[in-house]
Amino acid sequence: MREGISEALCPRRLGGHRSRPPCSRRRNVVSVQCPYCDAQAALATGAELFPRLPELAEKRYWVCAPCDARVGCHAKGAPVSIAGGGRRISDGTLPLGRLANAELRDAKRAAHEAFDPIWRDGHMARTTAYSSLARFLGIRLDECHIGEFDYWTCKEVVRFAKTLRLPASES
Ligand SMILES: [Zn+2]
């Protein structure tokens, strides 16, 4: 479980939105910190985490076992926007967001279930839906990613969707 994290421990790599993280020179080294206990998360494969889901076997995840917190990674080869601008190609270990424990994962799922139909069912363009949500939350549009939200912000997303009083979705 601890393989892959031994070389470059850089706790400031995640969380800070500074334009040049201290370890940005080491482009192939990703280090991820657990937001619950501050420990270094460890890389795991889908095969290890979800042995019954062979379709996830090749995927990589960052995991903090004591917190039951985890986050998936951008697929290998995917272009990923990085904080401060620019892009890099994922080596398969760039996290999709922060680690989430079971409670937060449920809250994010509920937020997506409430919010996604707004644009998916054509009530608004996707960009309009996200800019309306950002205004509701009082954050910038480029900060408006449900994958990055904490538990209470996810609850606010559900509240935002309710204020629109959309007809109930079939899905
Ligand atoms: Zn933890």
PDB file of N, CA, C and O in Angstrom, residues 20-80:
ATOM      1  N   ARG A  20       2.668  28.101  -8.630  1.00  0.00           N
ATOM      2  CA  ARG A  20       3.819  27.214  -8.784  1.00  0.00           C
ATOM      3  C   ARG A  20       3.967  26.395  -7.514  1.00  0.00           C
ATOM      4  O   ARG A  20       4.645  26.797  -6.586  1.00  0.00           O
ATOM      5  N   PRO A  21       3.314  25.235  -7.443  1.00  0.00           N
ATOM      6  CA  PRO A  21       3.513  24.412  -6.253  1.00  0.00           C
ATOM      7  C   PRO A  21       4.993  24.046  -6.125  1.00  0.00           C
ATOM      8  O   PRO A  21       5.691  23.961  -7.133  1.00  0.00           O
ATOM      9  N   PRO A  22       5.450  23.880  -4.878  1.00  0.00           N
ATOM     10  CA  PRO A  22       6.878  23.703  -4.645  1.00  0.00           C
ATOM     11  C   PRO A  22       7.478  22.548  -5.436  1.00  0.00           C
ATOM     12  O   PRO A  22       8.638  22.577  -5.763  1.00  0.00           O
ATOM     13  N   CYS A  23       6.688  21.540  -5.751  1.00  0.00           N
ATOM     14  CA  CYS A  23       7.273  20.391  -6.418  1.00  0.00           C
ATOM     15  C   CYS A  23       6.846  20.315  -7.874  1.00  0.00           C
ATOM     16  O   CYS A  23       6.880  19.276  -8.485  1.00  0.00           O
ATOM     17  N   SER A  24       6.443  21.458  -8.453  1.00  0.00           N
ATOM     18  CA  SER A  24       5.961  21.396  -9.824  1.00  0.00           C
ATOM     19  C   SER A  24       7.071  21.031 -10.803  1.00  0.00           C
ATOM     20  O   SER A  24       6.798  20.656 -11.934  1.00  0.00           O
ATOM     21  N   ARG A  25       8.322  21.171 -10.362  1.00  0.00           N
ATOM     22  CA  ARG A  25       9.401  20.802 -11.275  1.00  0.00           C
ATOM     23  C   ARG A  25       9.424  19.299 -11.507  1.00  0.00           C
ATOM     24  O   ARG A  25       9.815  18.842 -12.557  1.00  0.00           O
ATOM     25  N   ARG A  26       8.989  18.553 -10.495  1.00  0.00           N
ATOM     26  CA  ARG A  26       9.039  17.095 -10.621  1.00  0.00           C
ATOM     27  C   ARG A  26       7.712  16.633 -11.199  1.00  0.00           C
ATOM     28  O   ARG A  26       6.830  16.183 -10.517  1.00  0.00           O
ATOM     29  N   ARG A  27       7.622  16.767 -12.499  1.00  0.00           N
ATOM     30  CA  ARG A  27       6.336  16.655 -13.164  1.00  0.00           C
ATOM     31  C   ARG A  27       5.708  15.277 -13.047  1.00  0.00           C
ATOM     32  O   ARG A  27       4.504  15.149 -13.135  1.00  0.00           O
ATOM     33  N   ASN A  28       6.513  14.264 -12.889  1.00  0.00           N
ATOM     34  CA  ASN A  28       5.930  12.923 -12.885  1.00  0.00           C
ATOM     35  C   ASN A  28       5.622  12.424 -11.487  1.00  0.00           C
ATOM     36  O   ASN A  28       5.184  11.309 -11.314  1.00  0.00           O
ATOM     37  N   VAL A  29       5.876  13.256 -10.484  1.00  0.00           N
ATOM     38  CA  VAL A  29       5.645  12.804  -9.119  1.00  0.00           C
ATOM     39  C   VAL A  29       4.405  13.496  -8.568  1.00  0.00           C
ATOM     40  O   VAL A  29       4.330  14.712  -8.515  1.00  0.00           O
ATOM     41  N   VAL A  30       3.448  12.714  -8.198  1.00  0.00           N
ATOM     42  CA  VAL A  30       2.233  13.246  -7.614  1.00  0.00           C
ATOM     43  C   VAL A  30       2.181  12.772  -6.179  1.00  0.00           C
ATOM     44  O   VAL A  30       2.491  11.621  -5.885  1.00  0.00           O
ATOM     45  N   SER A  31       1.826  13.668  -5.273  1.00  0.00           N
ATOM     46  CA  SER A  31       1.692  13.295  -3.879  1.00  0.00           C
ATOM     47  C   SER A  31       0.363  13.842  -3.380  1.00  0.00           C
ATOM     48  O   SER A  31       0.018  14.979  -3.668  1.00  0.00           O
ATOM     49  N   VAL A  32      -0.369  13.034  -2.670  1.00  0.00           N
ATOM     50  CA  VAL A  32      -1.726  13.399  -2.299  1.00  0.00           C
ATOM     51  C   VAL A  32      -1.902  13.211  -0.798  1.00  0.00           C
ATOM     52  O   VAL A  32      -1.525  12.187  -0.241  1.00  0.00           O
ATOM     53  N   GLN A  33      -2.479  14.242  -0.179  1.00  0.00           N
ATOM     54  CA  GLN A  33      -2.646  14.235   1.266  1.00  0.00           C
ATOM     55  C   GLN A  33      -4.115  14.000   1.613  1.00  0.00           C
ATOM     56  O   GLN A  33      -5.007  14.535   0.945  1.00  0.00           O
ATOM     57  N   CYS A  34      -4.365  13.246   2.647  1.00  0.00           N
ATOM     58  CA  CYS A  34      -5.735  12.999   3.089  1.00  0.00           C
ATOM     59  C   CYS A  34      -6.263  14.257   3.792  1.00  0.00           C
ATOM     60  O   CYS A  34      -5.637  14.751   4.735  1.00  0.00           O
ATOM     61  N   PRO A  35      -7.407  14.813   3.348  1.00  0.00           N
ATOM     62  CA  PRO A  35      -7.918  16.037   3.972  1.00  0.00           C
ATOM     63  C   PRO A  35      -8.514  15.789   5.356  1.00  0.00           C
ATOM     64  O   PRO A  35      -8.772  16.743   6.088  1.00  0.00           O
ATOM     65  N   TYR A  36      -8.707  14.535   5.735  1.00  0.00           N
ATOM     66  CA  TYR A  36      -9.305  14.234   7.044  1.00  0.00           C
ATOM     67  C   TYR A  36      -8.247  14.073   8.127  1.00  0.00           C
ATOM     68  O   TYR A  36      -8.406  14.576   9.230  1.00  0.00           O
ATOM     69  N   CYS A  37      -7.164  13.369   7.796  1.00  0.00           N
ATOM     70  CA  CYS A  37      -6.161  13.079   8.837  1.00  0.00           C
ATOM     71  C   CYS A  37      -4.779  13.614   8.485  1.00  0.00           C
ATOM     72  O   CYS A  37      -3.833  13.438   9.255  1.00  0.00           O
ATOM     73  N   ASP A  38      -4.629  14.254   7.306  1.00  0.00           N
ATOM     74  CA  ASP A  38      -3.364  14.838   6.862  1.00  0.00           C
ATOM     75  C   ASP A  38      -2.284  13.817   6.529  1.00  0.00           C
ATOM     76  O   ASP A  38      -1.153  14.190   6.230  1.00  0.00           O
ATOM     77  N   ALA A  39      -2.613  12.546   6.583  1.00  0.00           N
ATOM     78  CA  ALA A  39      -1.604  11.546   6.214  1.00  0.00           C
ATOM     79  C   ALA A  39      -1.428  11.543   4.703  1.00  0.00           C
ATOM     80  O   ALA A  39      -2.280  12.022   3.959  1.00  0.00           O
ATOM     81  N   GLN A  40      -0.307  10.999   4.246  1.00  0.00           N
ATOM     82  CA  GLN A  40      -0.102  10.811   2.816  1.00  0.00           C
ATOM     83  C   GLN A  40      -0.982   9.660   2.350  1.00  0.00           C
ATOM     84  O   GLN A  40      -0.990   8.586   2.940  1.00  0.00           O
ATOM     85  N   ALA A  41      -1.728   9.919   1.276  1.00  0.00           N
ATOM     86  CA  ALA A  41      -2.514   8.845   0.697  1.00  0.00           C
ATOM     87  C   ALA A  41      -1.612   7.938  -0.123  1.00  0.00           C
ATOM     88  O   ALA A  41      -0.527   8.327  -0.522  1.00  0.00           O
ATOM     89  N   ALA A  42      -2.065   6.728  -0.344  1.00  0.00           N
ATOM     90  CA  ALA A  42      -1.285   5.746  -1.102  1.00  0.00           C
ATOM     91  C   ALA A  42      -2.015   5.395  -2.389  1.00  0.00           C
ATOM     92  O   ALA A  42      -3.241   5.389  -2.442  1.00  0.00           O
ATOM     93  N   LEU A  43      -1.253   5.094  -3.407  1.00  0.00           N
ATOM     94  CA  LEU A  43      -1.862   4.694  -4.681  1.00  0.00           C
ATOM     95  C   LEU A  43      -2.310   3.240  -4.608  1.00  0.00           C
ATOM     96  O   LEU A  43      -1.618   2.399  -4.052  1.00  0.00           O
ATOM     97  N   ALA A  44      -3.467   2.977  -5.162  1.00  0.00           N
ATOM     98  CA  ALA A  44      -3.962   1.609  -5.240  1.00  0.00           C
ATOM     99  C   ALA A  44      -4.584   1.411  -6.614  1.00  0.00           C
ATOM    100  O   ALA A  44      -4.918   2.372  -7.307  1.00  0.00           O
ATOM    101  N   THR A  45      -4.732   0.183  -7.006  1.00  0.00           N
ATOM    102  CA  THR A  45      -5.374  -0.119  -8.288  1.00  0.00           C
ATOM    103  C   THR A  45      -6.828  -0.500  -8.062  1.00  0.00           C
ATOM    104  O   THR A  45      -7.223  -0.904  -6.966  1.00  0.00           O
ATOM    105  N   GLY A  46      -7.614  -0.362  -9.104  1.00  0.00           N
ATOM    106  CA  GLY A  46      -8.998  -0.817  -9.042  1.00  0.00           C
ATOM    107  C   GLY A  46      -9.081  -2.300  -8.715  1.00  0.00           C
ATOM    108  O   GLY A  46     -10.001  -2.744  -8.020  1.00  0.00           O
ATOM    109  N   ALA A  47      -8.115  -3.059  -9.195  1.00  0.00           N
ATOM    110  CA  ALA A  47      -8.116  -4.508  -8.914  1.00  0.00           C
ATOM    111  C   ALA A  47      -8.024  -4.768  -7.410  1.00  0.00           C
ATOM    112  O   ALA A  47      -8.647  -5.688  -6.886  1.00  0.00           O
ATOM    113  N   GLU A  48      -7.256  -3.924  -6.710  1.00  0.00           N
ATOM    114  CA  GLU A  48      -7.115  -4.091  -5.258  1.00  0.00           C
ATOM    115  C   GLU A  48      -8.373  -3.625  -4.528  1.00  0.00           C
ATOM    116  O   GLU A  48      -8.805  -4.255  -3.559  1.00  0.00           O
ATOM    117  N   LEU A  49      -8.951  -2.522  -4.989  1.00  0.00           N
ATOM    118  CA  LEU A  49     -10.077  -1.924  -4.259  1.00  0.00           C
ATOM    119  C   LEU A  49     -11.410  -2.561  -4.615  1.00  0.00           C
ATOM    120  O   LEU A  49     -12.290  -2.696  -3.764  1.00  0.00           O
ATOM    121  N   PHE A  50     -11.557  -2.899  -5.876  1.00  0.00           N
ATOM    122  CA  PHE A  50     -12.853  -3.406  -6.362  1.00  0.00           C
ATOM    123  C   PHE A  50     -12.640  -4.715  -7.113  1.00  0.00           C
ATOM    124  O   PHE A  50     -12.828  -4.772  -8.335  1.00  0.00           O
ATOM    125  N   PRO A  51     -12.259  -5.755  -6.380  1.00  0.00           N
ATOM    126  CA  PRO A  51     -11.922  -7.006  -7.080  1.00  0.00           C
ATOM    127  C   PRO A  51     -13.089  -7.585  -7.882  1.00  0.00           C
ATOM    128  O   PRO A  51     -12.863  -8.366  -8.803  1.00  0.00           O
ATOM    129  N   ARG A  52     -14.290  -7.205  -7.549  1.00  0.00           N
ATOM    130  CA  ARG A  52     -15.433  -7.738  -8.293  1.00  0.00           C
ATOM    131  C   ARG A  52     -15.817  -6.881  -9.492  1.00  0.00           C
ATOM    132  O   ARG A  52     -16.810  -7.167 -10.158  1.00  0.00           O
ATOM    133  N   LEU A  53     -15.105  -5.794  -9.720  1.00  0.00           N
ATOM    134  CA  LEU A  53     -15.433  -4.916 -10.844  1.00  0.00           C
ATOM    135  C   LEU A  53     -14.248  -4.864 -11.809  1.00  0.00           C
ATOM    136  O   LEU A  53     -13.449  -3.925 -11.778  1.00  0.00           O
ATOM    137  N   PRO A  54     -14.128  -5.883 -12.661  1.00  0.00           N
ATOM    138  CA  PRO A  54     -12.954  -5.963 -13.544  1.00  0.00           C
ATOM    139  C   PRO A  54     -12.810  -4.750 -14.453  1.00  0.00           C
ATOM    140  O   PRO A  54     -11.687  -4.417 -14.867  1.00  0.00           O
ATOM    141  N   GLU A  55     -13.912  -4.035 -14.727  1.00  0.00           N
ATOM    142  CA  GLU A  55     -13.791  -2.867 -15.609  1.00  0.00           C
ATOM    143  C   GLU A  55     -12.997  -1.745 -14.943  1.00  0.00           C
ATOM    144  O   GLU A  55     -12.552  -0.810 -15.615  1.00  0.00           O
ATOM    145  N   LEU A  56     -12.854  -1.797 -13.623  1.00  0.00           N
ATOM    146  CA  LEU A  56     -12.079  -0.775 -12.910  1.00  0.00           C
ATOM    147  C   LEU A  56     -10.661  -1.230 -12.589  1.00  0.00           C
ATOM    148  O   LEU A  56      -9.885  -0.483 -11.991  1.00  0.00           O
ATOM    149  N   ALA A  57     -10.316  -2.432 -12.995  1.00  0.00           N
ATOM    150  CA  ALA A  57      -9.044  -3.036 -12.564  1.00  0.00           C
ATOM    151  C   ALA A  57      -7.839  -2.172 -12.898  1.00  0.00           C
ATOM    152  O   ALA A  57      -6.908  -2.043 -12.102  1.00  0.00           O
ATOM    153  N   GLU A  58      -7.838  -1.537 -14.075  1.00  0.00           N
ATOM    154  CA  GLU A  58      -6.675  -0.779 -14.525  1.00  0.00           C
ATOM    155  C   GLU A  58      -6.637   0.626 -13.940  1.00  0.00           C
ATOM    156  O   GLU A  58      -5.637   1.323 -14.048  1.00  0.00           O
ATOM    157  N   LYS A  59      -7.768   1.084 -13.399  1.00  0.00           N
ATOM    158  CA  LYS A  59      -7.814   2.438 -12.871  1.00  0.00           C
ATOM    159  C   LYS A  59      -6.963   2.559 -11.606  1.00  0.00           C
ATOM    160  O   LYS A  59      -6.752   1.598 -10.897  1.00  0.00           O
ATOM    161  N   ARG A  60      -6.478   3.785 -11.353  1.00  0.00           N
ATOM    162  CA  ARG A  60      -5.692   4.017 -10.146  1.00  0.00           C
ATOM    163  C   ARG A  60      -6.485   4.922  -9.203  1.00  0.00           C
ATOM    164  O   ARG A  60      -7.257   5.766  -9.652  1.00  0.00           O
ATOM    165  N   TYR A  61      -6.249   4.735  -7.920  1.00  0.00           N
ATOM    166  CA  TYR A  61      -6.943   5.513  -6.887  1.00  0.00           C
ATOM    167  C   TYR A  61      -5.941   5.913  -5.822  1.00  0.00           C
ATOM    168  O   TYR A  61      -5.011   5.173  -5.528  1.00  0.00           O
ATOM    169  N   TRP A  62      -6.171   7.090  -5.230  1.00  0.00           N
ATOM    170  CA  TRP A  62      -5.449   7.479  -4.019  1.00  0.00           C
ATOM    171  C   TRP A  62      -6.339   7.132  -2.833  1.00  0.00           C
ATOM    172  O   TRP A  62      -7.537   7.426  -2.841  1.00  0.00           O
ATOM    173  N   VAL A  63      -5.733   6.500  -1.820  1.00  0.00           N
ATOM    174  CA  VAL A  63      -6.519   5.933  -0.737  1.00  0.00           C
ATOM    175  C   VAL A  63      -5.907   6.286   0.611  1.00  0.00           C
ATOM    176  O   VAL A  63      -4.683   6.216   0.779  1.00  0.00           O
ATOM    177  N   CYS A  64      -6.754   6.682   1.580  1.00  0.00           N
ATOM    178  CA  CYS A  64      -6.344   6.710   2.990  1.00  0.00           C
ATOM    179  C   CYS A  64      -7.174   5.657   3.700  1.00  0.00           C
ATOM    180  O   CYS A  64      -8.376   5.853   3.925  1.00  0.00           O
ATOM    181  N   ALA A  65      -6.552   4.549   4.008  1.00  0.00           N
ATOM    182  CA  ALA A  65      -7.289   3.405   4.557  1.00  0.00           C
ATOM    183  C   ALA A  65      -7.975   3.729   5.889  1.00  0.00           C
ATOM    184  O   ALA A  65      -9.145   3.396   6.070  1.00  0.00           O
ATOM    185  N   PRO A  66      -7.282   4.382   6.854  1.00  0.00           N
ATOM    186  CA  PRO A  66      -7.943   4.630   8.148  1.00  0.00           C
ATOM    187  C   PRO A  66      -9.219   5.462   8.021  1.00  0.00           C
ATOM    188  O   PRO A  66     -10.139   5.305   8.826  1.00  0.00           O
ATOM    189  N   CYS A  67      -9.282   6.361   7.036  1.00  0.00           N
ATOM    190  CA  CYS A  67     -10.437   7.245   6.885  1.00  0.00           C
ATOM    191  C   CYS A  67     -11.458   6.686   5.892  1.00  0.00           C
ATOM    192  O   CYS A  67     -12.498   7.310   5.678  1.00  0.00           O
ATOM    193  N   ASP A  68     -11.155   5.561   5.255  1.00  0.00           N
ATOM    194  CA  ASP A  68     -11.980   5.069   4.162  1.00  0.00           C
ATOM    195  C   ASP A  68     -12.208   6.184   3.147  1.00  0.00           C
ATOM    196  O   ASP A  68     -13.299   6.399   2.633  1.00  0.00           O
ATOM    197  N   ALA A  69     -11.143   6.941   2.890  1.00  0.00           N
ATOM    198  CA  ALA A  69     -11.235   8.052   1.944  1.00  0.00           C
ATOM    199  C   ALA A  69     -10.489   7.679   0.679  1.00  0.00           C
ATOM    200  O   ALA A  69      -9.442   7.033   0.726  1.00  0.00           O
ATOM    201  N   ARG A  70     -11.048   8.050  -0.467  1.00  0.00           N
ATOM    202  CA  ARG A  70     -10.358   7.755  -1.716  1.00  0.00           C
ATOM    203  C   ARG A  70     -10.808   8.704  -2.812  1.00  0.00           C
ATOM    204  O   ARG A  70     -11.830   9.369  -2.702  1.00  0.00           O
ATOM    205  N   VAL A  71     -10.011   8.735  -3.880  1.00  0.00           N
ATOM    206  CA  VAL A  71     -10.359   9.519  -5.061  1.00  0.00           C
ATOM    207  C   VAL A  71      -9.756   8.803  -6.260  1.00  0.00           C
ATOM    208  O   VAL A  71      -8.654   8.253  -6.182  1.00  0.00           O
ATOM    209  N   GLY A  72     -10.479   8.807  -7.367  1.00  0.00           N
ATOM    210  CA  GLY A  72      -9.974   8.214  -8.597  1.00  0.00           C
ATOM    211  C   GLY A  72      -8.979   9.136  -9.278  1.00  0.00           C
ATOM    212  O   GLY A  72      -8.777  10.282  -8.870  1.00  0.00           O
ATOM    213  N   CYS A  73      -8.349   8.641 -10.321  1.00  0.00           N
ATOM    214  CA  CYS A  73      -7.347   9.409 -11.058  1.00  0.00           C
ATOM    215  C   CYS A  73      -7.810   9.645 -12.490  1.00  0.00           C
ATOM    216  O   CYS A  73      -8.559   8.860 -13.052  1.00  0.00           O
ATOM    217  N   HIS A  74      -7.311  10.740 -13.044  1.00  0.00           N
ATOM    218  CA  HIS A  74      -7.509  10.971 -14.470  1.00  0.00           C
ATOM    219  C   HIS A  74      -6.852   9.824 -15.246  1.00  0.00           C
ATOM    220  O   HIS A  74      -5.776   9.355 -14.870  1.00  0.00           O
ATOM    221  N   ALA A  75      -7.512   9.401 -16.307  1.00  0.00           N
ATOM    222  CA  ALA A  75      -6.982   8.296 -17.103  1.00  0.00           C
ATOM    223  C   ALA A  75      -5.612   8.656 -17.669  1.00  0.00           C
ATOM    224  O   ALA A  75      -5.316   9.822 -17.935  1.00  0.00           O
ATOM    225  N   LYS A  76      -4.789   7.659 -17.827  1.00  0.00           N
ATOM    226  CA  LYS A  76      -3.461   7.862 -18.393  1.00  0.00           C
ATOM    227  C   LYS A  76      -3.589   8.456 -19.797  1.00  0.00           C
ATOM    228  O   LYS A  76      -4.378   7.987 -20.606  1.00  0.00           O
ATOM    229  N   GLY A  77      -2.813   9.522 -20.042  1.00  0.00           N
ATOM    230  CA  GLY A  77      -2.835  10.147 -21.358  1.00  0.00           C
ATOM    231  C   GLY A  77      -3.839  11.275 -21.482  1.00  0.00           C
ATOM    232  O   GLY A  77      -3.830  11.994 -22.481  1.00  0.00           O
ATOM    233  N   ALA A  78      -4.712  11.453 -20.480  1.00  0.00           N
ATOM    234  CA  ALA A  78      -5.720  12.504 -20.557  1.00  0.00           C
ATOM    235  C   ALA A  78      -5.068  13.863 -20.295  1.00  0.00           C
ATOM    236  O   ALA A  78      -4.262  13.999 -19.371  1.00  0.00           O
ATOM    237  N   PRO A  79      -5.412  14.894 -21.081  1.00  0.00           N
ATOM    238  CA  PRO A  79      -4.927  16.238 -20.781  1.00  0.00           C
ATOM    239  C   PRO A  79      -5.704  16.815 -19.602  1.00  0.00           C
ATOM    240  O   PRO A  79      -6.928  16.773 -19.575  1.00  0.00           O
ATOM    241  N   VAL A  80      -4.983  17.326 -18.610  1.00  0.00           N
ATOM    242  CA  VAL A  80      -5.618  17.788 -17.378  1.00  0.00           C
ATOM    243  C   VAL A  80      -5.228  19.229 -17.126  1.00  0.00           C
ATOM    244  O   VAL A  80      -4.046  19.574 -17.174  1.00  0.00           O
TER     245      VAL A  80
END
